[in-house]
Short mmCIF file of C-alpha atoms in Angstrom, two decimals:
data_model
loop_
_atom_site.label_atom_id
_atom_site.label_comp_id
_atom_site.label_asym_id
_atom_site.label_seq_id
_atom_site.Cartn_x
_atom_site.Cartn_y
_atom_site.Cartn_z
CA ASP A 13 -16.29 6.37 -2.83
CA GLN A 14 -13.48 6.54 -0.29
CA GLN A 15 -13.94 3.46 1.90
CA VAL A 16 -10.91 4.26 4.08
CA LYS A 17 -10.34 7.84 5.14
CA GLN A 18 -7.55 9.60 6.95
CA ASN A 19 -9.01 13.04 7.57
CA SER A 20 -5.85 14.69 8.84
CA PRO A 21 -3.40 15.35 6.00
CA SER A 22 -0.66 16.23 8.47
CA LEU A 23 0.30 16.07 12.13
CA SER A 24 3.13 17.80 13.97
CA VAL A 25 4.34 16.69 17.42
CA GLN A 26 7.26 17.29 19.73
CA GLU A 27 9.86 14.61 20.29
CA GLY A 28 8.98 12.45 23.29
CA ARG A 29 5.25 13.20 23.09
CA ILE A 30 2.51 10.92 21.82
CA SER A 31 1.51 10.86 18.16
CA ILE A 32 -2.05 9.77 17.41
CA LEU A 33 -3.02 9.04 13.82
CA ASN A 34 -6.63 8.34 12.99
CA CYS A 35 -8.43 6.38 10.31
CA ASP A 36 -12.14 5.81 9.56
CA TYR A 37 -13.71 3.22 7.31
CA THR A 38 -17.15 2.60 5.89
CA ASN A 39 -17.11 -1.02 4.72
CA SER A 40 -18.23 -3.34 7.53
CA MET A 41 -16.76 -6.30 5.64
CA PHE A 42 -13.22 -5.17 6.42
CA ASP A 43 -11.77 -7.59 8.97
CA TYR A 44 -8.04 -6.90 9.03
CA PHE A 45 -6.39 -3.52 9.35
CA LEU A 46 -2.80 -2.46 8.85
CA TRP A 47 -0.61 0.59 9.25
CA TYR A 48 2.23 1.31 6.85
CA LYS A 49 4.96 3.91 7.07
CA LYS A 50 6.46 5.47 3.96
CA TYR A 51 9.59 7.52 3.46
CA PRO A 52 10.08 9.56 0.26
CA ALA A 53 11.14 7.50 -2.76
CA GLU A 54 10.65 4.24 -0.87
CA GLY A 55 7.83 1.73 -0.77
CA PRO A 56 5.46 1.46 2.21
CA THR A 57 6.87 -0.50 5.14
CA PHE A 58 4.57 -2.63 7.27
CA LEU A 59 4.31 -1.37 10.87
CA ILE A 60 1.54 -3.10 12.75
CA SER A 61 -1.79 -4.78 12.14
CA ILE A 62 -4.95 -5.76 13.96
CA SER A 63 -7.64 -8.33 13.35
CA SER A 64 -11.28 -7.34 13.74
CA ILE A 65 -11.65 -9.79 16.63
CA LYS A 66 -9.33 -7.64 18.73
CA ASP A 67 -9.55 -4.06 19.93
CA LYS A 68 -5.88 -3.44 20.65
CA ASN A 69 -2.50 -4.61 19.44
CA GLU A 70 0.82 -3.40 20.77
CA ASP A 71 4.35 -3.65 19.40
CA GLY A 72 6.98 -1.66 21.21
CA ARG A 73 6.27 2.06 20.83
CA PHE A 74 3.36 1.37 18.45
CA THR A 75 -0.19 0.54 19.51
CA VAL A 76 -3.19 0.19 17.23
CA PHE A 77 -6.71 0.54 18.60
CA LEU A 78 -9.82 -0.64 16.78
CA ASN A 79 -13.37 0.52 17.53
CA LYS A 80 -15.60 -1.60 15.31
CA SER A 81 -18.84 0.04 16.32
CA ALA A 82 -17.48 3.43 15.30
CA LYS A 83 -15.57 1.99 12.32
CA HIS A 84 -12.50 3.79 13.56
CA LEU A 85 -8.91 2.85 14.18
CA SER A 86 -5.97 4.78 15.50
CA LEU A 87 -2.21 4.39 15.74
CA HIS A 88 -0.43 5.63 18.85
CA ILE A 89 3.31 6.20 18.85
CA VAL A 90 4.85 6.72 22.27
CA PRO A 91 7.34 8.29 22.66
CA SER A 92 7.61 9.93 19.25
CA GLN A 93 11.08 10.22 17.72
CA PRO A 94 12.36 12.39 14.83
CA GLY A 95 12.97 9.21 12.83
CA ASP A 96 9.23 8.55 12.94
CA SER A 97 8.69 11.48 10.57
CA ALA A 98 7.11 9.94 7.47
CA VAL A 99 3.78 9.42 5.73
CA TYR A 100 1.53 6.93 7.51
CA PHE A 101 -1.13 4.97 5.64
CA CYS A 102 -3.86 2.89 7.14
CA ALA A 103 -5.17 0.02 5.04
CA ALA A 104 -8.03 -2.45 5.30
CA ASP A 105 -8.54 -5.96 3.95
CA THR A 106 -11.60 -8.15 3.45
CA SER A 107 -10.19 -11.34 2.06
CA TYR A 108 -7.01 -12.41 0.33
CA GLY A 109 -5.04 -9.22 0.70
CA LYS A 110 -6.66 -6.74 -1.66
CA LEU A 111 -5.83 -3.71 0.45
CA THR A 112 -7.81 -0.48 0.44
CA PHE A 113 -5.65 2.43 1.58
CA GLY A 114 -6.39 5.81 3.11
CA GLN A 115 -4.88 8.97 1.65
CA GLY A 116 -2.09 9.11 4.22
CA THR A 117 -1.07 11.45 7.05
CA ILE A 118 2.26 13.24 7.05
CA LEU A 119 3.78 13.01 10.54
CA THR A 120 6.50 15.45 11.51
CA VAL A 121 8.27 14.94 14.84
CA HIS A 122 10.26 18.00 15.94
CA PRO A 123 13.41 17.56 18.06
CA GLY B 20 18.61 -8.55 -1.21
CA ALA B 21 15.71 -10.23 0.53
CA GLY B 22 13.03 -7.64 -0.28
CA VAL B 23 10.73 -6.97 -3.22
CA SER B 24 12.71 -5.54 -6.13
CA GLN B 25 11.22 -3.36 -8.87
CA SER B 26 12.79 -2.08 -12.06
CA PRO B 27 13.26 0.40 -13.49
CA ARG B 28 13.04 2.87 -10.59
CA TYR B 29 12.16 5.67 -12.99
CA LYS B 30 10.68 5.53 -16.46
CA VAL B 31 9.96 8.42 -18.79
CA ALA B 32 7.98 7.71 -21.94
CA LYS B 33 6.24 9.70 -24.63
CA ARG B 34 2.49 9.50 -24.89
CA GLY B 35 1.53 6.57 -27.05
CA GLN B 36 4.56 4.41 -26.25
CA ASP B 37 4.34 1.03 -24.56
CA VAL B 38 6.10 0.43 -21.23
CA ALA B 39 6.92 -2.66 -19.16
CA LEU B 40 7.51 -2.62 -15.42
CA ARG B 41 9.15 -5.53 -13.63
CA CYS B 42 8.66 -6.94 -10.14
CA ASP B 43 10.77 -9.56 -8.36
CA PRO B 44 8.87 -10.67 -5.25
CA ILE B 45 10.36 -12.11 -2.09
CA SER B 46 11.47 -15.66 -2.77
CA GLY B 47 8.80 -18.17 -1.84
CA HIS B 48 5.97 -15.64 -1.68
CA VAL B 49 2.92 -17.06 -3.37
CA SER B 50 0.87 -13.89 -3.66
CA LEU B 51 1.79 -10.83 -5.70
CA PHE B 52 -0.06 -7.53 -5.97
CA TRP B 53 0.24 -4.43 -8.14
CA TYR B 54 -0.89 -1.01 -6.94
CA GLN B 55 -0.96 2.43 -8.54
CA GLN B 56 -0.22 5.48 -6.42
CA ALA B 57 -1.07 8.93 -7.69
CA LEU B 58 0.62 11.98 -6.19
CA GLY B 59 -0.72 12.75 -2.73
CA GLN B 60 -2.94 9.66 -2.60
CA GLY B 61 -2.75 6.21 -1.12
CA PRO B 62 -1.96 3.19 -3.27
CA GLU B 63 -4.87 1.75 -5.26
CA PHE B 64 -5.21 -1.91 -6.08
CA LEU B 65 -4.67 -2.98 -9.68
CA THR B 66 -4.35 -6.76 -9.81
CA TYR B 67 -3.50 -9.90 -7.81
CA PHE B 68 -1.72 -13.15 -8.60
CA GLN B 69 -1.58 -16.37 -6.68
CA ASN B 70 1.39 -18.19 -8.16
CA GLU B 71 0.94 -17.81 -11.93
CA ALA B 72 -2.83 -17.40 -11.80
CA GLN B 73 -4.24 -13.89 -12.07
CA LEU B 74 -7.19 -14.15 -9.69
CA ASP B 75 -8.32 -10.54 -9.63
CA LYS B 76 -7.74 -7.81 -12.21
CA SER B 77 -10.68 -5.66 -11.23
CA GLY B 78 -8.49 -2.62 -10.52
CA LEU B 79 -6.87 -2.35 -13.94
CA PRO B 80 -8.04 1.04 -15.29
CA SER B 81 -8.43 -0.02 -18.93
CA ASP B 82 -7.61 -2.75 -21.42
CA ARG B 83 -4.34 -0.94 -22.10
CA PHE B 84 -3.07 -2.40 -18.82
CA PHE B 85 -1.90 -5.99 -18.79
CA ALA B 86 -0.08 -8.00 -16.12
CA GLU B 87 1.48 -11.44 -16.16
CA ARG B 88 3.41 -13.79 -13.91
CA PRO B 89 4.07 -16.78 -16.18
CA GLU B 90 6.25 -18.86 -13.86
CA GLY B 91 4.77 -17.78 -10.56
CA SER B 92 7.68 -15.59 -9.52
CA VAL B 93 8.66 -12.48 -11.53
CA SER B 94 5.76 -10.33 -12.71
CA THR B 95 5.52 -7.73 -15.45
CA LEU B 96 2.98 -4.91 -15.69
CA LYS B 97 2.62 -3.66 -19.24
CA ILE B 98 0.90 -0.46 -20.29
CA GLN B 99 0.15 -0.02 -23.97
CA ARG B 100 -0.35 3.32 -25.77
CA THR B 101 0.45 5.26 -22.61
CA GLN B 102 -1.54 8.37 -21.70
CA GLN B 103 -0.61 11.26 -19.44
CA GLU B 104 -3.04 10.05 -16.78
CA ASP B 105 -0.95 6.88 -16.47
CA SER B 106 1.76 8.94 -14.75
CA ALA B 107 2.05 7.56 -11.22
CA VAL B 108 4.17 5.37 -8.99
CA TYR B 109 3.52 1.68 -9.59
CA LEU B 110 4.07 -0.46 -6.52
CA CYS B 111 4.47 -4.20 -6.34
CA ALA B 112 3.91 -6.17 -3.13
CA SER B 113 4.16 -9.81 -2.17
CA SER B 114 2.96 -11.90 0.72
CA LEU B 115 3.57 -15.45 1.83
CA ASP B 116 0.24 -16.93 0.84
CA GLY B 117 -2.26 -14.10 0.49
CA ALA B 118 -4.36 -15.23 3.39
CA VAL B 119 -5.96 -12.66 5.61
CA ASN B 120 -3.63 -11.57 8.39
CA GLN B 121 -0.59 -11.72 6.16
CA PRO B 122 1.10 -8.33 5.77
CA GLN B 123 2.22 -7.39 2.29
CA HIS B 124 5.81 -6.34 1.67
CA PHE B 125 6.27 -3.59 -0.87
CA GLY B 126 8.99 -2.72 -3.32
CA ASP B 127 10.20 0.86 -3.76
CA GLY B 128 8.08 1.30 -6.86
CA THR B 129 8.56 2.52 -10.41
CA ARG B 130 7.86 6.18 -10.98
CA LEU B 131 6.34 6.48 -14.46
CA SER B 132 6.18 9.86 -16.19
CA ILE B 133 4.36 10.22 -19.49
CA LEU B 134 5.26 13.30 -21.51
#
């Protein structure tokens, strides 16, 4: 039972354009959502998060949107840069930090 | 360094051997988590410590897996009588106090290969 799903295994965008990564969840008890970025042979690095009481959180080039009624969140990266190429994981939390992760989306940003 | 440190980075063991994986969390972080990441998948929760207390071990796959954090800082994940399906990357993460809205900081993981 996959409670957090990232249905796009990969995404390819041109440098300077917008990257949109999507994530769906099924558990309505999730109340905190995070995005992590992962380079090969490294651990996930925290990017941005959002509480369920908000619908948008912005940090520089990164914006996370949350649609609770649709149980959907997305990460927007504008403008995309080649250094953004990595695997992106969304994760959800209900309580003390026991994170449930999606399968990840491989983002490739072409120069 | 100031981040989460895991050792060894790579471990190869024969089926049936016991292995021990170490995690040094960020200094002062109360909460510590272990995750298992299979190839092409997202990390999956194994167990959680608050200081030295293991508060949740619901993700441990079998009784061959054992974790401890005796002094509330360094943690060790031990796998006894390893099987091929134990091959994965084992990630450790820590957070300041484990409360909701506290991002976890991950180490680079230990890649375990069972032959």
